[in-house]
Amino acid sequence: MSVEGSIALKRYSPESTGKRPGVVVLHGARGIELKPRAYERYANALTAAGIDAYLIRYYSYADEQVLDKLSTQEEREAYRTDRFDIWADRVSSALTGILERPDSSGRVGLLGFSLGGYVAAAAAARDDRVSALAVLYGGMPNKMVSRVKRLPPLLELHGDADHNVPLAQGEALVKLAKSVGAQAEQVVYPGKDHGFDFSDNDPATTDAIDRVVRFFRSDLQTG
């Protein structure tokens, strides 16, 4: 159980035994169902590298009911802004369950896409159990920037033709991370729009997945 009820979670696990790190995957604004294959590609790549992957639905039932009724982008943005703290708490609750598993190595990362990237950044800033943070075309919620005192190592991937979340949002997140002493890297994909890595046949998809897996393998399987 968590804030506002239980959290739906799907676990992907390697065939290997023993203690392993985990990565929690946070969906974009339209949920996992929009592009399930895209999220599963990341989950499968992580498990192939010996890392458990957890796809979680941080929206509560109440969130889904409200968001379905909001008709404008402005209304949706206002609602999301008010929910970041709750969503970050729900992610932390999921982390508690994951870290209590007997096969957990005690190290866990967050991987967030778009809105999920904002939620991941907010959760990582609030919860020092997060050992690594990867954000794709996201940023830090504006309401949280002044409260950020720490962040784990960060990888941010962004297309420079993103019309949904401007590249400047990712740049600001990386700058913020460095300002609080975190190692942070941004990789910019020229000409790529929002969600570029959800394509089934774009080489940038493979590149993004490979970078994310290498990042987590380096920061979660060592130290």
PDB file of C-alpha atoms in Angstrom:
ATOM      1  CA  MET A   1       0.000   0.000   0.000  1.00  0.00           C
ATOM      2  CA  SER A   2       1.026   3.610  -0.500  1.00  0.00           C
ATOM      3  CA  VAL A   3      -0.294   7.137  -0.543  1.00  0.00           C
ATOM      4  CA  GLU A   4      -3.793   6.919  -2.098  1.00  0.00           C
ATOM      5  CA  GLY A   5      -3.795   3.151  -2.431  1.00  0.00           C
ATOM      6  CA  SER A   6      -1.688   0.419  -3.981  1.00  0.00           C
ATOM      7  CA  ILE A   7       0.749   0.860  -6.864  1.00  0.00           C
ATOM      8  CA  ALA A   8       0.528  -1.367  -9.937  1.00  0.00           C
ATOM      9  CA  LEU A   9       3.943  -2.884 -10.644  1.00  0.00           C
ATOM     10  CA  LYS A  10       5.316  -5.304 -13.216  1.00  0.00           C
ATOM     11  CA  ARG A  11       8.682  -6.907 -12.537  1.00  0.00           C
ATOM     12  CA  TYR A  12      11.197  -8.046 -15.130  1.00  0.00           C
ATOM     13  CA  SER A  13      14.002 -10.171 -13.715  1.00  0.00           C
ATOM     14  CA  PRO A  14      17.161 -11.818 -15.104  1.00  0.00           C
ATOM     15  CA  GLU A  15      17.517 -15.571 -14.937  1.00  0.00           C
ATOM     16  CA  SER A  16      20.562 -15.203 -12.699  1.00  0.00           C
ATOM     17  CA  THR A  17      20.345 -15.821  -8.954  1.00  0.00           C
ATOM     18  CA  GLY A  18      21.759 -13.766  -6.114  1.00  0.00           C
ATOM     19  CA  LYS A  19      21.325 -10.155  -5.123  1.00  0.00           C
ATOM     20  CA  ARG A  20      20.765  -7.640  -7.928  1.00  0.00           C
ATOM     21  CA  PRO A  21      20.188  -3.911  -8.308  1.00  0.00           C
ATOM     22  CA  GLY A  22      16.879  -2.650  -9.623  1.00  0.00           C
ATOM     23  CA  VAL A  23      15.590   0.138 -11.844  1.00  0.00           C
ATOM     24  CA  VAL A  24      12.097   1.600 -11.546  1.00  0.00           C
ATOM     25  CA  VAL A  25      10.677   2.726 -14.901  1.00  0.00           C
ATOM     26  CA  LEU A  26       8.254   5.678 -14.821  1.00  0.00           C
ATOM     27  CA  HIS A  27       5.890   6.182 -17.755  1.00  0.00           C
ATOM     28  CA  GLY A  28       4.999   9.388 -19.571  1.00  0.00           C
ATOM     29  CA  ALA A  29       1.774  11.373 -19.213  1.00  0.00           C
ATOM     30  CA  ARG A  30      -0.313   8.957 -21.288  1.00  0.00           C
ATOM     31  CA  GLY A  31       0.661   5.860 -19.359  1.00  0.00           C
ATOM     32  CA  ILE A  32       2.357   2.601 -20.254  1.00  0.00           C
ATOM     33  CA  GLU A  33      -0.414   1.498 -22.610  1.00  0.00           C
ATOM     34  CA  LEU A  34       0.428   4.122 -25.235  1.00  0.00           C
ATOM     35  CA  LYS A  35       3.707   2.416 -26.155  1.00  0.00           C
ATOM     36  CA  PRO A  36       4.126  -0.745 -24.069  1.00  0.00           C
ATOM     37  CA  ARG A  37       6.698  -2.179 -26.457  1.00  0.00           C
ATOM     38  CA  ALA A  38       8.938   0.857 -25.984  1.00  0.00           C
ATOM     39  CA  TYR A  39       9.005   0.530 -22.190  1.00  0.00           C
ATOM     40  CA  GLU A  40       9.513  -3.221 -22.424  1.00  0.00           C
ATOM     41  CA  ARG A  41      12.556  -2.702 -24.661  1.00  0.00           C
ATOM     42  CA  TYR A  42      14.230  -0.840 -21.817  1.00  0.00           C
ATOM     43  CA  ALA A  43      13.109  -3.411 -19.256  1.00  0.00           C
ATOM     44  CA  ASN A  44      14.418  -6.307 -21.338  1.00  0.00           C
ATOM     45  CA  ALA A  45      17.745  -4.561 -21.962  1.00  0.00           C
ATOM     46  CA  LEU A  46      18.176  -3.938 -18.242  1.00  0.00           C
ATOM     47  CA  THR A  47      17.445  -7.545 -17.323  1.00  0.00           C
ATOM     48  CA  ALA A  48      19.912  -8.712 -19.977  1.00  0.00           C
ATOM     49  CA  ALA A  49      22.503  -6.651 -18.091  1.00  0.00           C
ATOM     50  CA  GLY A  50      21.654  -8.350 -14.798  1.00  0.00           C
ATOM     51  CA  ILE A  51      19.389  -5.630 -13.409  1.00  0.00           C
ATOM     52  CA  ASP A  52      15.801  -6.089 -12.244  1.00  0.00           C
ATOM     53  CA  ALA A  53      13.360  -3.687 -13.926  1.00  0.00           C
ATOM     54  CA  TYR A  54      10.048  -2.551 -12.439  1.00  0.00           C
ATOM     55  CA  LEU A  55       7.399  -0.827 -14.545  1.00  0.00           C
ATOM     56  CA  ILE A  56       5.170   1.049 -12.135  1.00  0.00           C
ATOM     57  CA  ARG A  57       1.998   3.065 -12.549  1.00  0.00           C
ATOM     58  CA  TYR A  58       2.433   6.074 -10.284  1.00  0.00           C
ATOM     59  CA  TYR A  59      -0.992   7.462 -11.204  1.00  0.00           C
ATOM     60  CA  SER A  60      -3.645   6.583  -8.633  1.00  0.00           C
ATOM     61  CA  TYR A  61      -7.159   5.628  -9.688  1.00  0.00           C
ATOM     62  CA  ALA A  62      -8.242   9.147  -8.685  1.00  0.00           C
ATOM     63  CA  ASP A  63      -5.574  10.643 -10.972  1.00  0.00           C
ATOM     64  CA  GLU A  64      -6.837   8.655 -13.922  1.00  0.00           C
ATOM     65  CA  GLN A  65     -10.408   9.728 -13.273  1.00  0.00           C
ATOM     66  CA  VAL A  66      -9.507  13.412 -13.043  1.00  0.00           C
ATOM     67  CA  LEU A  67      -7.113  13.476 -15.988  1.00  0.00           C
ATOM     68  CA  ASP A  68      -9.715  11.856 -18.228  1.00  0.00           C
ATOM     69  CA  LYS A  69     -12.030  14.786 -17.553  1.00  0.00           C
ATOM     70  CA  LEU A  70      -9.581  17.652 -18.060  1.00  0.00           C
ATOM     71  CA  SER A  71     -10.021  19.137 -21.515  1.00  0.00           C
ATOM     72  CA  THR A  72      -7.120  21.572 -21.927  1.00  0.00           C
ATOM     73  CA  GLN A  73      -3.365  21.312 -21.683  1.00  0.00           C
ATOM     74  CA  GLU A  74      -3.351  24.156 -19.163  1.00  0.00           C
ATOM     75  CA  GLU A  75      -5.719  22.259 -16.859  1.00  0.00           C
ATOM     76  CA  ARG A  76      -3.631  19.115 -17.107  1.00  0.00           C
ATOM     77  CA  GLU A  77      -0.410  21.004 -16.397  1.00  0.00           C
ATOM     78  CA  ALA A  78      -1.917  22.673 -13.338  1.00  0.00           C
ATOM     79  CA  TYR A  79      -3.146  19.335 -12.018  1.00  0.00           C
ATOM     80  CA  ARG A  80       0.216  17.654 -12.540  1.00  0.00           C
ATOM     81  CA  THR A  81       2.049  20.479 -10.795  1.00  0.00           C
ATOM     82  CA  ASP A  82      -0.065  19.928  -7.698  1.00  0.00           C
ATOM     83  CA  ARG A  83       0.557  16.166  -7.786  1.00  0.00           C
ATOM     84  CA  PHE A  84       4.360  15.913  -8.032  1.00  0.00           C
ATOM     85  CA  ASP A  85       4.866  15.543  -4.266  1.00  0.00           C
ATOM     86  CA  ILE A  86       2.234  12.798  -4.049  1.00  0.00           C
ATOM     87  CA  TRP A  87       3.638  10.957  -7.052  1.00  0.00           C
ATOM     88  CA  ALA A  88       7.170  11.177  -5.657  1.00  0.00           C
ATOM     89  CA  ASP A  89       5.888   9.720  -2.372  1.00  0.00           C
ATOM     90  CA  ARG A  90       4.251   6.869  -4.255  1.00  0.00           C
ATOM     91  CA  VAL A  91       7.533   6.115  -6.021  1.00  0.00           C
ATOM     92  CA  SER A  92       9.332   6.083  -2.666  1.00  0.00           C
ATOM     93  CA  SER A  93       6.773   3.614  -1.334  1.00  0.00           C
ATOM     94  CA  ALA A  94       7.512   1.337  -4.276  1.00  0.00           C
ATOM     95  CA  LEU A  95      11.241   1.648  -3.563  1.00  0.00           C
ATOM     96  CA  THR A  96      10.656   0.482   0.000  1.00  0.00           C
ATOM     97  CA  GLY A  97       9.046  -2.711  -1.214  1.00  0.00           C
ATOM     98  CA  ILE A  98      11.738  -3.326  -3.811  1.00  0.00           C
ATOM     99  CA  LEU A  99      14.631  -2.736  -1.419  1.00  0.00           C
ATOM    100  CA  GLU A 100      13.073  -5.103   1.123  1.00  0.00           C
ATOM    101  CA  ARG A 101      13.155  -7.987  -1.346  1.00  0.00           C
ATOM    102  CA  PRO A 102      15.675 -10.687  -0.333  1.00  0.00           C
ATOM    103  CA  ASP A 103      17.228 -10.554  -3.816  1.00  0.00           C
ATOM    104  CA  SER A 104      17.814  -6.778  -3.734  1.00  0.00           C
ATOM    105  CA  SER A 105      21.422  -5.613  -3.621  1.00  0.00           C
ATOM    106  CA  GLY A 106      20.286  -2.440  -1.880  1.00  0.00           C
ATOM    107  CA  ARG A 107      20.932  -0.254  -4.900  1.00  0.00           C
ATOM    108  CA  VAL A 108      18.117   1.111  -7.044  1.00  0.00           C
ATOM    109  CA  GLY A 109      17.802   3.631  -9.855  1.00  0.00           C
ATOM    110  CA  LEU A 110      14.982   5.574 -11.469  1.00  0.00           C
ATOM    111  CA  LEU A 111      14.337   5.816 -15.212  1.00  0.00           C
ATOM    112  CA  GLY A 112      11.711   8.366 -16.216  1.00  0.00           C
ATOM    113  CA  PHE A 113      10.245   9.421 -19.546  1.00  0.00           C
ATOM    114  CA  SER A 114       8.736  12.890 -20.117  1.00  0.00           C
ATOM    115  CA  LEU A 115       6.322  13.481 -17.201  1.00  0.00           C
ATOM    116  CA  GLY A 116       7.802  10.376 -15.615  1.00  0.00           C
ATOM    117  CA  GLY A 117      11.202  12.050 -15.902  1.00  0.00           C
ATOM    118  CA  TYR A 118       9.936  14.943 -13.799  1.00  0.00           C
ATOM    119  CA  VAL A 119       8.492  12.521 -11.260  1.00  0.00           C
ATOM    120  CA  ALA A 120      11.759  10.561 -11.199  1.00  0.00           C
ATOM    121  CA  ALA A 121      13.803  13.734 -10.669  1.00  0.00           C
ATOM    122  CA  ALA A 122      11.483  14.869  -7.865  1.00  0.00           C
ATOM    123  CA  ALA A 123      11.625  11.463  -6.164  1.00  0.00           C
ATOM    124  CA  ALA A 124      15.414  11.247  -6.463  1.00  0.00           C
ATOM    125  CA  ALA A 125      15.806  14.690  -4.896  1.00  0.00           C
ATOM    126  CA  ARG A 126      13.640  13.664  -1.927  1.00  0.00           C
ATOM    127  CA  ASP A 127      14.826  10.071  -1.383  1.00  0.00           C
ATOM    128  CA  ASP A 128      18.517   9.412  -0.797  1.00  0.00           C
ATOM    129  CA  ARG A 129      18.026   5.696  -1.408  1.00  0.00           C
ATOM    130  CA  VAL A 130      18.037   6.441  -5.158  1.00  0.00           C
ATOM    131  CA  SER A 131      21.539   5.616  -6.390  1.00  0.00           C
ATOM    132  CA  ALA A 132      21.200   6.684 -10.035  1.00  0.00           C
ATOM    133  CA  LEU A 133      18.773   8.728 -12.138  1.00  0.00           C
ATOM    134  CA  ALA A 134      18.179   8.593 -15.895  1.00  0.00           C
ATOM    135  CA  VAL A 135      15.743  11.079 -17.440  1.00  0.00           C
ATOM    136  CA  LEU A 136      14.576  11.126 -21.036  1.00  0.00           C
ATOM    137  CA  TYR A 137      13.243  14.472 -22.266  1.00  0.00           C
ATOM    138  CA  GLY A 138      12.272  15.649 -18.795  1.00  0.00           C
ATOM    139  CA  GLY A 139      13.360  18.026 -16.072  1.00  0.00           C
ATOM    140  CA  MET A 140      12.817  19.036 -12.456  1.00  0.00           C
ATOM    141  CA  PRO A 141       9.376  20.369 -11.435  1.00  0.00           C
ATOM    142  CA  ASN A 142       9.670  24.132 -11.031  1.00  0.00           C
ATOM    143  CA  LYS A 143       8.100  24.036  -7.569  1.00  0.00           C
ATOM    144  CA  MET A 144      10.900  21.761  -6.341  1.00  0.00           C
ATOM    145  CA  VAL A 145      14.003  23.466  -7.747  1.00  0.00           C
ATOM    146  CA  SER A 146      14.672  25.635  -4.692  1.00  0.00           C
ATOM    147  CA  ARG A 147      14.261  22.610  -2.392  1.00  0.00           C
ATOM    148  CA  VAL A 148      16.822  20.369  -4.094  1.00  0.00           C
ATOM    149  CA  LYS A 149      19.823  19.702  -1.862  1.00  0.00           C
ATOM    150  CA  ARG A 150      21.117  16.503  -3.435  1.00  0.00           C
ATOM    151  CA  LEU A 151      20.767  14.314  -6.494  1.00  0.00           C
ATOM    152  CA  PRO A 152      22.363  11.002  -7.462  1.00  0.00           C
ATOM    153  CA  PRO A 153      24.445  10.578 -10.632  1.00  0.00           C
ATOM    154  CA  LEU A 154      22.311  11.720 -13.577  1.00  0.00           C
ATOM    155  CA  LEU A 155      22.024  10.913 -17.276  1.00  0.00           C
ATOM    156  CA  GLU A 156      19.639  13.079 -19.322  1.00  0.00           C
ATOM    157  CA  LEU A 157      18.791  12.338 -22.976  1.00  0.00           C
ATOM    158  CA  HIS A 158      16.954  14.878 -25.122  1.00  0.00           C
ATOM    159  CA  GLY A 159      16.190  15.666 -28.749  1.00  0.00           C
ATOM    160  CA  ASP A 160      16.958  19.248 -29.752  1.00  0.00           C
ATOM    161  CA  ALA A 161      13.734  19.412 -31.812  1.00  0.00           C
ATOM    162  CA  ASP A 162      11.513  18.496 -28.843  1.00  0.00           C
ATOM    163  CA  HIS A 163       8.319  20.579 -28.975  1.00  0.00           C
ATOM    164  CA  ASN A 164       6.709  19.024 -25.888  1.00  0.00           C
ATOM    165  CA  VAL A 165       9.512  19.449 -23.352  1.00  0.00           C
ATOM    166  CA  PRO A 166      12.076  21.997 -24.559  1.00  0.00           C
ATOM    167  CA  LEU A 167      15.716  21.004 -24.481  1.00  0.00           C
ATOM    168  CA  ALA A 168      16.270  23.839 -21.998  1.00  0.00           C
ATOM    169  CA  GLN A 169      14.362  21.828 -19.371  1.00  0.00           C
ATOM    170  CA  GLY A 170      16.855  18.988 -19.606  1.00  0.00           C
ATOM    171  CA  GLU A 171      19.755  21.427 -19.611  1.00  0.00           C
ATOM    172  CA  ALA A 172      18.411  23.064 -16.449  1.00  0.00           C
ATOM    173  CA  LEU A 173      18.137  19.686 -14.714  1.00  0.00           C
ATOM    174  CA  VAL A 174      21.754  18.852 -15.522  1.00  0.00           C
ATOM    175  CA  LYS A 175      22.884  22.276 -14.314  1.00  0.00           C
ATOM    176  CA  LEU A 176      20.894  21.840 -11.098  1.00  0.00           C
ATOM    177  CA  ALA A 177      22.401  18.402 -10.488  1.00  0.00           C
ATOM    178  CA  LYS A 178      25.923  19.744 -10.899  1.00  0.00           C
ATOM    179  CA  SER A 179      25.145  22.658  -8.586  1.00  0.00           C
ATOM    180  CA  VAL A 180      24.444  20.232  -5.724  1.00  0.00           C
ATOM    181  CA  GLY A 181      27.564  18.180  -6.426  1.00  0.00           C
ATOM    182  CA  ALA A 182      26.169  15.346  -8.534  1.00  0.00           C
ATOM    183  CA  GLN A 183      27.854  13.881 -11.567  1.00  0.00           C
ATOM    184  CA  ALA A 184      25.605  14.718 -14.508  1.00  0.00           C
ATOM    185  CA  GLU A 185      25.717  14.216 -18.270  1.00  0.00           C
ATOM    186  CA  GLN A 186      23.356  15.235 -21.044  1.00  0.00           C
ATOM    187  CA  VAL A 187      23.283  13.637 -24.484  1.00  0.00           C
ATOM    188  CA  VAL A 188      21.532  15.688 -27.174  1.00  0.00           C
ATOM    189  CA  TYR A 189      20.106  14.024 -30.293  1.00  0.00           C
ATOM    190  CA  PRO A 190      20.140  16.455 -33.248  1.00  0.00           C
ATOM    191  CA  GLY A 191      16.839  16.793 -35.066  1.00  0.00           C
ATOM    192  CA  LYS A 192      14.971  14.435 -32.740  1.00  0.00           C
ATOM    193  CA  ASP A 193      11.550  15.254 -31.302  1.00  0.00           C
ATOM    194  CA  HIS A 194       9.795  14.144 -28.135  1.00  0.00           C
ATOM    195  CA  GLY A 195       9.761  10.383 -27.608  1.00  0.00           C
ATOM    196  CA  PHE A 196      12.313   9.748 -30.352  1.00  0.00           C
ATOM    197  CA  ASP A 197      13.446   6.533 -28.658  1.00  0.00           C
ATOM    198  CA  PHE A 198       9.979   4.976 -28.929  1.00  0.00           C
ATOM    199  CA  SER A 199      10.482   4.367 -32.635  1.00  0.00           C
ATOM    200  CA  ASP A 200      10.856   0.713 -33.652  1.00  0.00           C
ATOM    201  CA  ASN A 201      13.350   1.393 -36.424  1.00  0.00           C
ATOM    202  CA  ASP A 202      15.313   4.555 -35.593  1.00  0.00           C
ATOM    203  CA  PRO A 203      18.999   3.901 -34.757  1.00  0.00           C
ATOM    204  CA  ALA A 204      18.666   6.564 -32.052  1.00  0.00           C
ATOM    205  CA  THR A 205      16.426   4.132 -30.152  1.00  0.00           C
ATOM    206  CA  THR A 206      19.203   1.566 -29.875  1.00  0.00           C
ATOM    207  CA  ASP A 207      21.701   4.263 -28.955  1.00  0.00           C
ATOM    208  CA  ALA A 208      19.487   5.636 -26.168  1.00  0.00           C
ATOM    209  CA  ILE A 209      18.798   2.204 -24.692  1.00  0.00           C
ATOM    210  CA  ASP A 210      22.487   1.284 -24.790  1.00  0.00           C
ATOM    211  CA  ARG A 211      23.467   4.511 -23.035  1.00  0.00           C
ATOM    212  CA  VAL A 212      20.852   4.052 -20.331  1.00  0.00           C
ATOM    213  CA  VAL A 213      21.870   0.451 -19.656  1.00  0.00           C
ATOM    214  CA  ARG A 214      25.585   1.313 -19.537  1.00  0.00           C
ATOM    215  CA  PHE A 215      24.834   4.140 -17.126  1.00  0.00           C
ATOM    216  CA  PHE A 216      22.883   1.965 -14.719  1.00  0.00           C
ATOM    217  CA  ARG A 217      25.321  -0.908 -14.997  1.00  0.00           C
ATOM    218  CA  SER A 218      28.157   1.447 -14.049  1.00  0.00           C
ATOM    219  CA  ASP A 219      26.379   3.221 -11.190  1.00  0.00           C
ATOM    220  CA  LEU A 220      24.325   0.394  -9.702  1.00  0.00           C
ATOM    221  CA  GLN A 221      26.524  -2.669 -10.066  1.00  0.00           C
ATOM    222  CA  THR A 222      29.559  -0.974  -8.519  1.00  0.00           C
ATOM    223  CA  GLY A 223      30.051   1.041  -5.369  1.00  0.00           C
TER     224      GLY A 223
END
